[in-house]
Amino acid sequence: MFESTGNIKNWHPVPFWTGFSVGVMLTVGLFLLGK
């Protein structure tokens, strides 16, 4: 799936959106835990 990091820029950023959604969930979770 991830043969080369250079290839990721050429197709739709699915890994970016996956990492983005995970990052948002972690940020919200840490914010709620910190509160």
PDB file of C-alpha atoms in Angstrom:
ATOM      1  CA  MET A   1       0.000   0.000   0.000  1.00  0.00           C
ATOM      2  CA  PHE A   2       2.767   2.446   0.931  1.00  0.00           C
ATOM      3  CA  GLU A   3       5.432   1.512  -1.614  1.00  0.00           C
ATOM      4  CA  SER A   4       7.122   4.915  -1.694  1.00  0.00           C
ATOM      5  CA  THR A   5       6.423   8.153   0.135  1.00  0.00           C
ATOM      6  CA  GLY A   6       6.861  10.093  -3.126  1.00  0.00           C
ATOM      7  CA  ASN A   7       3.869   8.296  -4.655  1.00  0.00           C
ATOM      8  CA  ILE A   8       1.486   9.495  -1.928  1.00  0.00           C
ATOM      9  CA  LYS A   9       1.643  13.056  -3.275  1.00  0.00           C
ATOM     10  CA  ASN A  10       0.429  11.891  -6.713  1.00  0.00           C
ATOM     11  CA  TRP A  11      -2.884  10.341  -5.630  1.00  0.00           C
ATOM     12  CA  HIS A  12      -5.744  11.525  -3.444  1.00  0.00           C
ATOM     13  CA  PRO A  13      -4.595  12.113   0.163  1.00  0.00           C
ATOM     14  CA  VAL A  14      -6.392   9.220   1.838  1.00  0.00           C
ATOM     15  CA  PRO A  15      -3.593   8.711   4.417  1.00  0.00           C
ATOM     16  CA  PHE A  16      -3.681  12.452   5.118  1.00  0.00           C
ATOM     17  CA  TRP A  17      -7.397  12.440   5.909  1.00  0.00           C
ATOM     18  CA  THR A  18      -7.035   9.255   7.963  1.00  0.00           C
ATOM     19  CA  GLY A  19      -4.221  10.790   9.998  1.00  0.00           C
ATOM     20  CA  PHE A  20      -6.131  14.068  10.217  1.00  0.00           C
ATOM     21  CA  SER A  21      -9.277  12.431  11.626  1.00  0.00           C
ATOM     22  CA  VAL A  22      -7.193  10.388  14.093  1.00  0.00           C
ATOM     23  CA  GLY A  23      -5.309  13.528  15.135  1.00  0.00           C
ATOM     24  CA  VAL A  24      -8.569  15.406  15.694  1.00  0.00           C
ATOM     25  CA  MET A  25      -9.983  12.574  17.807  1.00  0.00           C
ATOM     26  CA  LEU A  26      -6.781  12.440  19.881  1.00  0.00           C
ATOM     27  CA  THR A  27      -6.778  16.223  20.316  1.00  0.00           C
ATOM     28  CA  VAL A  28     -10.427  16.278  21.410  1.00  0.00           C
ATOM     29  CA  GLY A  29      -9.830  13.300  23.718  1.00  0.00           C
ATOM     30  CA  LEU A  30      -6.817  14.956  25.357  1.00  0.00           C
ATOM     31  CA  PHE A  31      -8.737  18.234  25.668  1.00  0.00           C
ATOM     32  CA  LEU A  32     -11.663  16.510  27.383  1.00  0.00           C
ATOM     33  CA  LEU A  33      -9.318  14.531  29.652  1.00  0.00           C
ATOM     34  CA  GLY A  34      -7.378  17.672  30.547  1.00  0.00           C
ATOM     35  CA  LYS A  35     -10.626  19.395  31.439  1.00  0.00           C
TER      36      LYS A  35
END
